[in-house]
Amino acid sequence: MHRLSRRSVSAILRYGGVRHRNAAASVSCSSPYTDLVGENDSNTKWYSKLTTGRLNTSKSSTQVNLKSSLFSSYRYESTAAASDSSDTPPAERYEYQAEVSRLMDLIVNSLYSNKEVFLRELISNASDALDKLRFLSVTDPGLSKDAVEYDIRIQTDKDNGIVTITDTGIGMTRQELVDCLGTIAQSGTAKFLKALKDSKDAGGDNNLIGQFGVGFYSSFLVSDRVVVSTKSPKSDKQYVWEGEANASSYTIREETDPEKLIPRGTCLTLYLKRDDKGFAHPERIQKLVKNYSQFVSFPIYTWQEKGYTKEVEVDEDPAEAKQREQDEKTEMKKKTKTVVEKYWDWELTNETQPIWLRNPKDVTKEDYNEFYKKTFNEYLDPLASSHFTTEGEVEFRSILYVPAIAPSGREDIINQKTKNIRLYVKRVFISDDFDGELFPRYLSFVKGVVDSNDLPLNVSREILQESRVVRIMRKRLVRKAFDMMLGISMSENREDYEKFWENFGKHLKLGCIEDRENHKRIAPLLRFFSSQSEEEMISLDEYVENMKPDQKDIYYIASDSVTSARSTPFLERLLQKDLEVLYLVDPIDEVAIQNLKSYKEKNFVDISKEDLDLGEKNEDREKEMKQEFGQTCDWIKKHLGDKVASVQISNRLSSSPCVLVSGKFGWSANMERLMKAQTVGDTSSLEFMRSRRVFEINPEHPIIQNLNVACKSNPNDDDVLRAIDLLYDAALVSSGFTPENPAQLGQKIYDMMGMALAGKWSQPAQVHGFQQHAAQSGNPEPIEAEVVEPAQAGTQK
C-alpha cells in the first residue's frame, strides 16, 4: 500500500483540499507509471480528489507529486471513519503493456547463448509448417493439390552474406503473418495443437516442435534484415513480410514479381550481419544441419558445390610434335589430363528416420555400431549397447553405449561436463553439455542419445530445467546403464569385462562414494585381487561363495601393491586359517569399501585395525597370556610413552614378533600415507585424523619371550630399552607407517649390525681402531656383540 507523506497531504489541503478534520481522501490512479509531473507537463499525470464523506467530482482536484515509478496493480485507500461500502469506487482492470523494441532486444541478445541455434529454430518452424500441411491434407486434400514435394531447401550466397531457407509447407495468409510474426511469443504451432485438442474428431500430432513463439526472432541473432515471402493454399496471393533488427515495426506487402512467386510454402531470406557472414558458407550450413536437425522428419537439401573428373586433351609442345612427325614409327596418341569439373546442385543432408525410433528387432548390431561410430567419432566398436523405450509418467526413447576404451587423460572422471549424451526433443538436437542432470559424474563415460517429447526446457531450448520429470528420467537412464554393465560382467567372454574394468573401474569405485542409492547395483560389478587370487581379479559374489561356514565378515587389507599386501604381517594368522583377504591396491579402493560398508549382510573388516575378531576366542588361554605377559605389556607401554595408545597381546600374528595396528575409527596406515601425499591436503588435519596406534606383541615369538624375561630380571637395562625402541621402529615400517625420523632409524640399525658383527671376520686391532675412531667422532662406544645377540628359543642369555 502506497501512502502519501505528511508534506504531500499538507500541500493538498493548502491548495485544493477542504479544510476539515474528518475529510476523507480517495486517491485514484490512471496510469501504470509516472515521473515527477509539472503543471504544464503533457505526460501522464496522477490526481488526488478529496471529498467530505462522498466522492464529489465537482470539488477542486490537486496534482500529486509521486516519485515511485512503477505499480503492477492499483488499490484505493479510504481514511473515512464512516462510509458506506456502496460508495467505494469499482476497481479498474488494465492490460499489461510491453515496449516492443526492448522486448525484441531481450529476445535477440539475451535469450540465446549461441548464435548458431538460429538455423535449428528456423528449420523447426519449416518442419512444423510441413507437418501442419500433411495433417490438414488428410481432411482437405485440396490444400496439397500442387504436386510439390514436402522438403526444406537451404541456399547460401557467401559473397553477399545471404541465407535462404525455403519450405513447401502450409504457408501463411496476410492475417496469419500479422498474428504469427507480428505478435511476439504467440506460437502458431501451439495454437494449432490447441485447436486439435479441442476438436473431438481430430488427434494430436506429436511431430510438431514449436511451443514458445519466439523461434523466428532468433534469425535476428545473425541478420540485419529478414524477408519472409509466403504463399498459403488458402489464399491466391503471395505476401512478403519484412523486418529489421532493433526496429519496432515491420511491413507487409503483396508479392508482384513473377520471378519470386512460389507455388506453396514459405521462403525466408536472411541478410547477415557483417560479423556473421561466415554462416553463409555452404560447408558451415551443412555442418549445422547435421548437428541440430539431422533427424527432422522431412528431407533437408543444401546447395553444395560438387565436382566430377573427366579427361581433357592437352596442347602439345611444338618441339615434341615435330619430333613425332619425323618418327614415322611412333603411334599417333593425343595427350590428355584429368581435371575436376565443378558445378552446384542440391544435396540431401539429413537422415529422416532416427535409429532410436525404429523397432529394436529390426536393427542389427552392425547398425548400432555404425551409428555409434558416426555420432561420437569413435573408431572402435562399443562393448555393449542398450536400445529401449520408457513409457508411463515420462516417455522417451534412448540408445546407450559402453565405450571400448576410456578417453585419454581420464578427464571425464574429474569433470562431469562431458559431450557423451546427446539430448533430442522431438528429434531436434537440444544440447550435449550437461552438468550431471541426466547421468551422475561416475557414469559420465556412458554415451548415447535421449529423445523425448515432453522435457521441460527453457525458452531458448538450450537448457534442461530441473524438475521431477528430469529426476525420473535420470533414474531410469542410470538403471539401464547398470543393466548394460551387468550384462557385460555375465558375458561368456570374460575378457570383455576385464577390458571394461581396466578402463572404467575407477568410475564405479567413485560411485560407491557419491551414490549410496545405487550401492546394490554397483557392488556386484566391483573387482579386486585377493590372497587366493593374486593374478586374476574376483568379484564380491565369488568371495562370498568362497567364505568359510563360520566366517561372518569380508576381510581386506589396503596397500600400495599386491606385493606389499602379500608380505604384510597382518595376514599371518588369516593365511594359516585359510581365510581369503581382499587386496585394495588402488588409492580409491579403501574409501570406496568404507562407503559400501557391507555386501549381502557381510560387513567389510580392515585387518590392519584393532579388535580383529577371527572367531577363535579361548578365554582360558587369553587369561593365561595376560597373567604371563601383562607386566611386560605395561613395561613396554611405559617406555614407549605417547607413541602408542596401548600394548596388547595379538591374535593375528604367527611369525612376526610385533605389529602396529590402527585405531578402529581413524586412518589406516595406507590412508595416512595417501593423505600426506595430497597436493592440496590440509596438513593441520593430519594430526587430528591420525588414529591411535596399538602395539601388539606375539607371545610365542623368541624376541618377546626374551623381553618378558628381561622385564622381570633387569627392566632398566639400556640394551633392553634400546631393543624395544628398535622393535617399535621395525613394526612401524612393516605395518605400513612412515617413520618420523628415517635417519635415526637407520643409525639404530647400523649400531645393531656393528655390535652383532664385531670381531667375527676382522682382527681385534682393527675392531679396536674402529671403536677408537667412533669414540673420537662423538658416537657412543659400541656394546659388545655377545650382549645383544638374540638367544635361542627357550634359553636365557
PDB file of N, CA and C in Angstrom, residues 477-565:
ATOM      1  N   LEU A 477      17.553 -43.874 -16.736  1.00  0.00           N
ATOM      2  CA  LEU A 477      18.768 -43.973 -17.540  1.00  0.00           C
ATOM      3  C   LEU A 477      19.888 -44.662 -16.757  1.00  0.00           C
ATOM      4  N   VAL A 478      20.035 -44.309 -15.487  1.00  0.00           N
ATOM      5  CA  VAL A 478      21.068 -44.929 -14.662  1.00  0.00           C
ATOM      6  C   VAL A 478      20.791 -46.423 -14.495  1.00  0.00           C
ATOM      7  N   ARG A 479      19.541 -46.770 -14.303  1.00  0.00           N
ATOM      8  CA  ARG A 479      19.187 -48.182 -14.140  1.00  0.00           C
ATOM      9  C   ARG A 479      19.521 -48.973 -15.409  1.00  0.00           C
ATOM     10  N   LYS A 480      19.212 -48.417 -16.561  1.00  0.00           N
ATOM     11  CA  LYS A 480      19.506 -49.103 -17.816  1.00  0.00           C
ATOM     12  C   LYS A 480      21.019 -49.221 -18.034  1.00  0.00           C
ATOM     13  N   ALA A 481      21.759 -48.216 -17.619  1.00  0.00           N
ATOM     14  CA  ALA A 481      23.213 -48.276 -17.765  1.00  0.00           C
ATOM     15  C   ALA A 481      23.798 -49.404 -16.910  1.00  0.00           C
ATOM     16  N   PHE A 482      23.282 -49.566 -15.692  1.00  0.00           N
ATOM     17  CA  PHE A 482      23.762 -50.654 -14.836  1.00  0.00           C
ATOM     18  C   PHE A 482      23.371 -52.024 -15.394  1.00  0.00           C
ATOM     19  N   ASP A 483      22.182 -52.120 -15.965  1.00  0.00           N
ATOM     20  CA  ASP A 483      21.784 -53.391 -16.591  1.00  0.00           C
ATOM     21  C   ASP A 483      22.726 -53.747 -17.734  1.00  0.00           C
ATOM     22  N   MET A 484      23.144 -52.731 -18.469  1.00  0.00           N
ATOM     23  CA  MET A 484      24.052 -52.955 -19.590  1.00  0.00           C
ATOM     24  C   MET A 484      25.420 -53.438 -19.085  1.00  0.00           C
ATOM     25  N   MET A 485      25.931 -52.824 -18.026  1.00  0.00           N
ATOM     26  CA  MET A 485      27.229 -53.230 -17.478  1.00  0.00           C
ATOM     27  C   MET A 485      27.151 -54.613 -16.822  1.00  0.00           C
ATOM     28  N   LEU A 486      26.031 -54.896 -16.191  1.00  0.00           N
ATOM     29  CA  LEU A 486      25.858 -56.225 -15.594  1.00  0.00           C
ATOM     30  C   LEU A 486      25.842 -57.294 -16.681  1.00  0.00           C
ATOM     31  N   GLY A 487      25.268 -56.951 -17.830  1.00  0.00           N
ATOM     32  CA  GLY A 487      25.273 -57.889 -18.945  1.00  0.00           C
ATOM     33  C   GLY A 487      26.687 -58.196 -19.423  1.00  0.00           C
ATOM     34  N   ILE A 488      27.564 -57.170 -19.420  1.00  0.00           N
ATOM     35  CA  ILE A 488      28.960 -57.403 -19.804  1.00  0.00           C
ATOM     36  C   ILE A 488      29.642 -58.322 -18.802  1.00  0.00           C
ATOM     37  N   SER A 489      29.376 -58.119 -17.497  1.00  0.00           N
ATOM     38  CA  SER A 489      30.033 -58.933 -16.467  1.00  0.00           C
ATOM     39  C   SER A 489      29.581 -60.386 -16.511  1.00  0.00           C
ATOM     40  N   MET A 490      28.370 -60.641 -16.979  1.00  0.00           N
ATOM     41  CA  MET A 490      27.848 -62.005 -17.047  1.00  0.00           C
ATOM     42  C   MET A 490      28.099 -62.653 -18.397  1.00  0.00           C
ATOM     43  N   SER A 491      28.805 -61.950 -19.266  1.00  0.00           N
ATOM     44  CA  SER A 491      29.084 -62.481 -20.589  1.00  0.00           C
ATOM     45  C   SER A 491      30.025 -63.677 -20.493  1.00  0.00           C
ATOM     46  N   GLU A 492      29.912 -64.589 -21.471  1.00  0.00           N
ATOM     47  CA  GLU A 492      30.789 -65.744 -21.501  1.00  0.00           C
ATOM     48  C   GLU A 492      32.230 -65.344 -21.789  1.00  0.00           C
ATOM     49  N   ASN A 493      32.383 -64.259 -22.498  1.00  0.00           N
ATOM     50  CA  ASN A 493      33.722 -63.764 -22.802  1.00  0.00           C
ATOM     51  C   ASN A 493      34.212 -62.903 -21.636  1.00  0.00           C
ATOM     52  N   ARG A 494      35.023 -63.493 -20.765  1.00  0.00           N
ATOM     53  CA  ARG A 494      35.484 -62.791 -19.571  1.00  0.00           C
ATOM     54  C   ARG A 494      36.391 -61.616 -19.909  1.00  0.00           C
ATOM     55  N   GLU A 495      37.018 -61.659 -21.072  1.00  0.00           N
ATOM     56  CA  GLU A 495      37.934 -60.583 -21.454  1.00  0.00           C
ATOM     57  C   GLU A 495      37.196 -59.260 -21.661  1.00  0.00           C
ATOM     58  N   ASP A 496      35.931 -59.326 -22.058  1.00  0.00           N
ATOM     59  CA  ASP A 496      35.174 -58.093 -22.261  1.00  0.00           C
ATOM     60  C   ASP A 496      35.066 -57.304 -20.967  1.00  0.00           C
ATOM     61  N   TYR A 497      34.740 -58.004 -19.882  1.00  0.00           N
ATOM     62  CA  TYR A 497      34.597 -57.268 -18.615  1.00  0.00           C
ATOM     63  C   TYR A 497      35.954 -56.868 -18.057  1.00  0.00           C
ATOM     64  N   GLU A 498      36.996 -57.655 -18.312  1.00  0.00           N
ATOM     65  CA  GLU A 498      38.331 -57.252 -17.882  1.00  0.00           C
ATOM     66  C   GLU A 498      38.734 -55.953 -18.577  1.00  0.00           C
ATOM     67  N   LYS A 499      38.401 -55.848 -19.858  1.00  0.00           N
ATOM     68  CA  LYS A 499      38.687 -54.620 -20.600  1.00  0.00           C
ATOM     69  C   LYS A 499      37.859 -53.455 -20.042  1.00  0.00           C
ATOM     70  N   PHE A 500      36.583 -53.727 -19.745  1.00  0.00           N
ATOM     71  CA  PHE A 500      35.734 -52.689 -19.169  1.00  0.00           C
ATOM     72  C   PHE A 500      36.277 -52.229 -17.824  1.00  0.00           C
ATOM     73  N   TRP A 501      36.669 -53.184 -16.976  1.00  0.00           N
ATOM     74  CA  TRP A 501      37.139 -52.818 -15.637  1.00  0.00           C
ATOM     75  C   TRP A 501      38.450 -52.043 -15.698  1.00  0.00           C
ATOM     76  N   GLU A 502      39.297 -52.409 -16.627  1.00  0.00           N
ATOM     77  CA  GLU A 502      40.567 -51.698 -16.767  1.00  0.00           C
ATOM     78  C   GLU A 502      40.347 -50.238 -17.135  1.00  0.00           C
ATOM     79  N   ASN A 503      39.327 -49.962 -17.924  1.00  0.00           N
ATOM     80  CA  ASN A 503      39.077 -48.595 -18.379  1.00  0.00           C
ATOM     81  C   ASN A 503      38.175 -47.801 -17.445  1.00  0.00           C
ATOM     82  N   PHE A 504      37.188 -48.458 -16.853  1.00  0.00           N
ATOM     83  CA  PHE A 504      36.160 -47.711 -16.122  1.00  0.00           C
ATOM     84  C   PHE A 504      35.948 -48.204 -14.690  1.00  0.00           C
ATOM     85  N   GLY A 505      36.871 -49.013 -14.182  1.00  0.00           N
ATOM     86  CA  GLY A 505      36.727 -49.491 -12.812  1.00  0.00           C
ATOM     87  C   GLY A 505      36.737 -48.375 -11.788  1.00  0.00           C
ATOM     88  N   LYS A 506      37.599 -47.376 -12.011  1.00  0.00           N
ATOM     89  CA  LYS A 506      37.669 -46.253 -11.066  1.00  0.00           C
ATOM     90  C   LYS A 506      36.353 -45.479 -11.026  1.00  0.00           C
ATOM     91  N   HIS A 507      35.648 -45.418 -12.140  1.00  0.00           N
ATOM     92  CA  HIS A 507      34.364 -44.717 -12.155  1.00  0.00           C
ATOM     93  C   HIS A 507      33.372 -45.387 -11.202  1.00  0.00           C
ATOM     94  N   LEU A 508      33.314 -46.713 -11.236  1.00  0.00           N
ATOM     95  CA  LEU A 508      32.374 -47.419 -10.365  1.00  0.00           C
ATOM     96  C   LEU A 508      32.774 -47.279  -8.903  1.00  0.00           C
ATOM     97  N   LYS A 509      34.070 -47.268  -8.624  1.00  0.00           N
ATOM     98  CA  LYS A 509      34.507 -47.070  -7.242  1.00  0.00           C
ATOM     99  C   LYS A 509      34.127 -45.669  -6.758  1.00  0.00           C
ATOM    100  N   LEU A 510      34.205 -44.704  -7.670  1.00  0.00           N
ATOM    101  CA  LEU A 510      33.746 -43.357  -7.322  1.00  0.00           C
ATOM    102  C   LEU A 510      32.249 -43.356  -7.038  1.00  0.00           C
ATOM    103  N   GLY A 511      31.495 -44.213  -7.745  1.00  0.00           N
ATOM    104  CA  GLY A 511      30.073 -44.318  -7.490  1.00  0.00           C
ATOM    105  C   GLY A 511      29.763 -44.827  -6.099  1.00  0.00           C
ATOM    106  N   CYS A 512      30.633 -45.680  -5.532  1.00  0.00           N
ATOM    107  CA  CYS A 512      30.439 -46.138  -4.149  1.00  0.00           C
ATOM    108  C   CYS A 512      30.475 -44.969  -3.179  1.00  0.00           C
ATOM    109  N   ILE A 513      31.243 -43.949  -3.525  1.00  0.00           N
ATOM    110  CA  ILE A 513      31.384 -42.788  -2.640  1.00  0.00           C
ATOM    111  C   ILE A 513      30.256 -41.792  -2.853  1.00  0.00           C
ATOM    112  N   GLU A 514      29.840 -41.591  -4.092  1.00  0.00           N
ATOM    113  CA  GLU A 514      28.922 -40.493  -4.411  1.00  0.00           C
ATOM    114  C   GLU A 514      27.457 -40.910  -4.504  1.00  0.00           C
ATOM    115  N   ASP A 515      27.175 -42.186  -4.694  1.00  0.00           N
ATOM    116  CA  ASP A 515      25.796 -42.599  -4.982  1.00  0.00           C
ATOM    117  C   ASP A 515      25.399 -43.765  -4.082  1.00  0.00           C
ATOM    118  N   ARG A 516      24.935 -43.459  -2.890  1.00  0.00           N
ATOM    119  CA  ARG A 516      24.554 -44.520  -1.950  1.00  0.00           C
ATOM    120  C   ARG A 516      23.284 -45.237  -2.381  1.00  0.00           C
ATOM    121  N   GLU A 517      22.439 -44.548  -3.139  1.00  0.00           N
ATOM    122  CA  GLU A 517      21.183 -45.170  -3.552  1.00  0.00           C
ATOM    123  C   GLU A 517      21.415 -46.379  -4.458  1.00  0.00           C
ATOM    124  N   ASN A 518      22.521 -46.401  -5.166  1.00  0.00           N
ATOM    125  CA  ASN A 518      22.782 -47.475  -6.123  1.00  0.00           C
ATOM    126  C   ASN A 518      23.896 -48.414  -5.672  1.00  0.00           C
ATOM    127  N   HIS A 519      24.148 -48.487  -4.367  1.00  0.00           N
ATOM    128  CA  HIS A 519      25.177 -49.387  -3.870  1.00  0.00           C
ATOM    129  C   HIS A 519      24.903 -50.840  -4.271  1.00  0.00           C
ATOM    130  N   LYS A 520      23.659 -51.245  -4.241  1.00  0.00           N
ATOM    131  CA  LYS A 520      23.317 -52.634  -4.561  1.00  0.00           C
ATOM    132  C   LYS A 520      23.574 -52.947  -6.034  1.00  0.00           C
ATOM    133  N   ARG A 521      23.541 -51.927  -6.885  1.00  0.00           N
ATOM    134  CA  ARG A 521      23.830 -52.141  -8.300  1.00  0.00           C
ATOM    135  C   ARG A 521      25.323 -52.052  -8.593  1.00  0.00           C
ATOM    136  N   ILE A 522      26.047 -51.246  -7.814  1.00  0.00           N
ATOM    137  CA  ILE A 522      27.476 -51.071  -8.067  1.00  0.00           C
ATOM    138  C   ILE A 522      28.273 -52.237  -7.515  1.00  0.00           C
ATOM    139  N   ALA A 523      27.934 -52.713  -6.328  1.00  0.00           N
ATOM    140  CA  ALA A 523      28.752 -53.716  -5.629  1.00  0.00           C
ATOM    141  C   ALA A 523      29.007 -54.978  -6.455  1.00  0.00           C
ATOM    142  N   PRO A 524      28.011 -55.571  -7.144  1.00  0.00           N
ATOM    143  CA  PRO A 524      28.302 -56.789  -7.926  1.00  0.00           C
ATOM    144  C   PRO A 524      29.273 -56.559  -9.080  1.00  0.00           C
ATOM    145  N   LEU A 525      29.491 -55.304  -9.454  1.00  0.00           N
ATOM    146  CA  LEU A 525      30.372 -55.005 -10.579  1.00  0.00           C
ATOM    147  C   LEU A 525      31.821 -54.791 -10.156  1.00  0.00           C
ATOM    148  N   LEU A 526      32.092 -54.694  -8.845  1.00  0.00           N
ATOM    149  CA  LEU A 526      33.434 -54.411  -8.363  1.00  0.00           C
ATOM    150  C   LEU A 526      34.329 -55.642  -8.504  1.00  0.00           C
ATOM    151  N   ARG A 527      35.616 -55.393  -8.716  1.00  0.00           N
ATOM    152  CA  ARG A 527      36.603 -56.470  -8.846  1.00  0.00           C
ATOM    153  C   ARG A 527      37.854 -56.118  -8.038  1.00  0.00           C
ATOM    154  N   PHE A 528      38.434 -57.160  -7.341  1.00  0.00           N
ATOM    155  CA  PHE A 528      39.632 -56.948  -6.528  1.00  0.00           C
ATOM    156  C   PHE A 528      40.533 -58.183  -6.610  1.00  0.00           C
ATOM    157  N   PHE A 529      41.831 -57.955  -6.366  1.00  0.00           N
ATOM    158  CA  PHE A 529      42.736 -59.073  -6.130  1.00  0.00           C
ATOM    159  C   PHE A 529      42.512 -59.580  -4.702  1.00  0.00           C
ATOM    160  N   SER A 530      42.967 -60.791  -4.435  1.00  0.00           N
ATOM    161  CA  SER A 530      42.808 -61.349  -3.089  1.00  0.00           C
ATOM    162  C   SER A 530      43.986 -62.253  -2.761  1.00  0.00           C
ATOM    163  N   SER A 531      44.057 -62.703  -1.519  1.00  0.00           N
ATOM    164  CA  SER A 531      45.149 -63.570  -1.081  1.00  0.00           C
ATOM    165  C   SER A 531      45.100 -64.922  -1.768  1.00  0.00           C
ATOM    166  N   GLN A 532      43.963 -65.308  -2.297  1.00  0.00           N
ATOM    167  CA  GLN A 532      43.831 -66.572  -3.003  1.00  0.00           C
ATOM    168  C   GLN A 532      43.725 -66.388  -4.518  1.00  0.00           C
ATOM    169  N   SER A 533      43.777 -65.148  -4.983  1.00  0.00           N
ATOM    170  CA  SER A 533      43.714 -64.860  -6.410  1.00  0.00           C
ATOM    171  C   SER A 533      44.510 -63.593  -6.694  1.00  0.00           C
ATOM    172  N   GLU A 534      45.848 -63.760  -6.734  1.00  0.00           N
ATOM    173  CA  GLU A 534      46.724 -62.607  -6.901  1.00  0.00           C
ATOM    174  C   GLU A 534      46.945 -62.246  -8.369  1.00  0.00           C
ATOM    175  N   GLU A 535      46.600 -63.116  -9.289  1.00  0.00           N
ATOM    176  CA  GLU A 535      46.798 -62.861 -10.701  1.00  0.00           C
ATOM    177  C   GLU A 535      45.527 -62.434 -11.420  1.00  0.00           C
ATOM    178  N   GLU A 536      44.393 -62.850 -10.919  1.00  0.00           N
ATOM    179  CA  GLU A 536      43.118 -62.571 -11.572  1.00  0.00           C
ATOM    180  C   GLU A 536      42.139 -61.980 -10.565  1.00  0.00           C
ATOM    181  N   MET A 537      41.488 -60.900 -10.948  1.00  0.00           N
ATOM    182  CA  MET A 537      40.558 -60.241 -10.036  1.00  0.00           C
ATOM    183  C   MET A 537      39.291 -61.065  -9.855  1.00  0.00           C
ATOM    184  N   ILE A 538      38.706 -60.959  -8.667  1.00  0.00           N
ATOM    185  CA  ILE A 538      37.471 -61.669  -8.364  1.00  0.00           C
ATOM    186  C   ILE A 538      36.397 -60.668  -7.982  1.00  0.00           C
ATOM    187  N   SER A 539      35.155 -61.094  -8.073  1.00  0.00           N
ATOM    188  CA  SER A 539      34.022 -60.262  -7.678  1.00  0.00           C
ATOM    189  C   SER A 539      33.674 -60.526  -6.216  1.00  0.00           C
ATOM    190  N   LEU A 540      32.848 -59.681  -5.649  1.00  0.00           N
ATOM    191  CA  LEU A 540      32.409 -59.886  -4.273  1.00  0.00           C
ATOM    192  C   LEU A 540      31.526 -61.129  -4.164  1.00  0.00           C
ATOM    193  N   ASP A 541      30.798 -61.437  -5.219  1.00  0.00           N
ATOM    194  CA  ASP A 541      29.996 -62.660  -5.204  1.00  0.00           C
ATOM    195  C   ASP A 541      30.894 -63.898  -5.113  1.00  0.00           C
ATOM    196  N   GLU A 542      31.987 -63.889  -5.845  1.00  0.00           N
ATOM    197  CA  GLU A 542      32.913 -65.018  -5.785  1.00  0.00           C
ATOM    198  C   GLU A 542      33.557 -65.117  -4.407  1.00  0.00           C
ATOM    199  N   TYR A 543      33.854 -63.973  -3.784  1.00  0.00           N
ATOM    200  CA  TYR A 543      34.423 -64.000  -2.434  1.00  0.00           C
ATOM    201  C   TYR A 543      33.439 -64.622  -1.452  1.00  0.00           C
ATOM    202  N   VAL A 544      32.182 -64.189  -1.532  1.00  0.00           N
ATOM    203  CA  VAL A 544      31.172 -64.709  -0.602  1.00  0.00           C
ATOM    204  C   VAL A 544      30.985 -66.217  -0.785  1.00  0.00           C
ATOM    205  N   GLU A 545      31.055 -66.681  -2.016  1.00  0.00           N
ATOM    206  CA  GLU A 545      30.919 -68.115  -2.271  1.00  0.00           C
ATOM    207  C   GLU A 545      32.074 -68.905  -1.657  1.00  0.00           C
ATOM    208  N   ASN A 546      33.270 -68.302  -1.585  1.00  0.00           N
ATOM    209  CA  ASN A 546      34.447 -68.986  -1.050  1.00  0.00           C
ATOM    210  C   ASN A 546      34.599 -68.830   0.457  1.00  0.00           C
ATOM    211  N   MET A 547      33.708 -68.131   1.115  1.00  0.00           N
ATOM    212  CA  MET A 547      33.821 -67.902   2.553  1.00  0.00           C
ATOM    213  C   MET A 547      33.649 -69.205   3.334  1.00  0.00           C
ATOM    214  N   LYS A 548      34.347 -69.286   4.468  1.00  0.00           N
ATOM    215  CA  LYS A 548      34.210 -70.436   5.354  1.00  0.00           C
ATOM    216  C   LYS A 548      32.831 -70.422   6.014  1.00  0.00           C
ATOM    217  N   PRO A 549      32.329 -71.592   6.409  1.00  0.00           N
ATOM    218  CA  PRO A 549      30.970 -71.644   7.003  1.00  0.00           C
ATOM    219  C   PRO A 549      30.808 -70.758   8.232  1.00  0.00           C
ATOM    220  N   ASP A 550      31.874 -70.652   9.044  1.00  0.00           N
ATOM    221  CA  ASP A 550      31.773 -69.852  10.269  1.00  0.00           C
ATOM    222  C   ASP A 550      32.293 -68.429  10.092  1.00  0.00           C
ATOM    223  N   GLN A 551      32.637 -68.034   8.857  1.00  0.00           N
ATOM    224  CA  GLN A 551      33.155 -66.685   8.611  1.00  0.00           C
ATOM    225  C   GLN A 551      32.000 -65.695   8.517  1.00  0.00           C
ATOM    226  N   LYS A 552      32.085 -64.627   9.284  1.00  0.00           N
ATOM    227  CA  LYS A 552      30.995 -63.661   9.351  1.00  0.00           C
ATOM    228  C   LYS A 552      31.280 -62.382   8.555  1.00  0.00           C
ATOM    229  N   ASP A 553      32.543 -62.074   8.326  1.00  0.00           N
ATOM    230  CA  ASP A 553      32.901 -60.790   7.721  1.00  0.00           C
ATOM    231  C   ASP A 553      33.730 -60.995   6.457  1.00  0.00           C
ATOM    232  N   ILE A 554      33.829 -59.911   5.684  1.00  0.00           N
ATOM    233  CA  ILE A 554      34.687 -59.867   4.499  1.00  0.00           C
ATOM    234  C   ILE A 554      35.949 -59.103   4.879  1.00  0.00           C
ATOM    235  N   TYR A 555      37.091 -59.757   4.834  1.00  0.00           N
ATOM    236  CA  TYR A 555      38.345 -59.160   5.291  1.00  0.00           C
ATOM    237  C   TYR A 555      39.073 -58.500   4.120  1.00  0.00           C
ATOM    238  N   TYR A 556      39.723 -57.380   4.412  1.00  0.00           N
ATOM    239  CA  TYR A 556      40.507 -56.688   3.386  1.00  0.00           C
ATOM    240  C   TYR A 556      41.704 -56.003   4.025  1.00  0.00           C
ATOM    241  N   ILE A 557      42.704 -55.757   3.204  1.00  0.00           N
ATOM    242  CA  ILE A 557      43.887 -55.002   3.608  1.00  0.00           C
ATOM    243  C   ILE A 557      44.197 -54.006   2.499  1.00  0.00           C
ATOM    244  N   ALA A 558      44.447 -52.757   2.854  1.00  0.00           N
ATOM    245  CA  ALA A 558      44.753 -51.706   1.874  1.00  0.00           C
ATOM    246  C   ALA A 558      46.251 -51.488   1.830  1.00  0.00           C
ATOM    247  N   SER A 559      46.801 -51.481   0.615  1.00  0.00           N
ATOM    248  CA  SER A 559      48.234 -51.289   0.437  1.00  0.00           C
ATOM    249  C   SER A 559      48.471 -50.638  -0.919  1.00  0.00           C
ATOM    250  N   ASP A 560      49.762 -50.403  -1.225  1.00  0.00           N
ATOM    251  CA  ASP A 560      50.077 -49.734  -2.486  1.00  0.00           C
ATOM    252  C   ASP A 560      50.319 -50.711  -3.624  1.00  0.00           C
ATOM    253  N   SER A 561      50.444 -52.016  -3.332  1.00  0.00           N
ATOM    254  CA  SER A 561      50.639 -53.012  -4.387  1.00  0.00           C
ATOM    255  C   SER A 561      50.293 -54.390  -3.842  1.00  0.00           C
ATOM    256  N   VAL A 562      50.132 -55.316  -4.761  1.00  0.00           N
ATOM    257  CA  VAL A 562      49.847 -56.696  -4.355  1.00  0.00           C
ATOM    258  C   VAL A 562      51.046 -57.280  -3.625  1.00  0.00           C
ATOM    259  N   THR A 563      52.256 -56.928  -4.031  1.00  0.00           N
ATOM    260  CA  THR A 563      53.463 -57.454  -3.394  1.00  0.00           C
ATOM    261  C   THR A 563      53.546 -57.045  -1.931  1.00  0.00           C
ATOM    262  N   SER A 564      53.338 -55.762  -1.651  1.00  0.00           N
ATOM    263  CA  SER A 564      53.398 -55.298  -0.261  1.00  0.00           C
ATOM    264  C   SER A 564      52.227 -55.825   0.556  1.00  0.00           C
ATOM    265  N   ALA A 565      51.056 -55.977  -0.063  1.00  0.00           N
ATOM    266  CA  ALA A 565      49.916 -56.540   0.653  1.00  0.00           C
ATOM    267  C   ALA A 565      50.165 -58.001   1.011  1.00  0.00           C
TER     268      ALA A 565
END
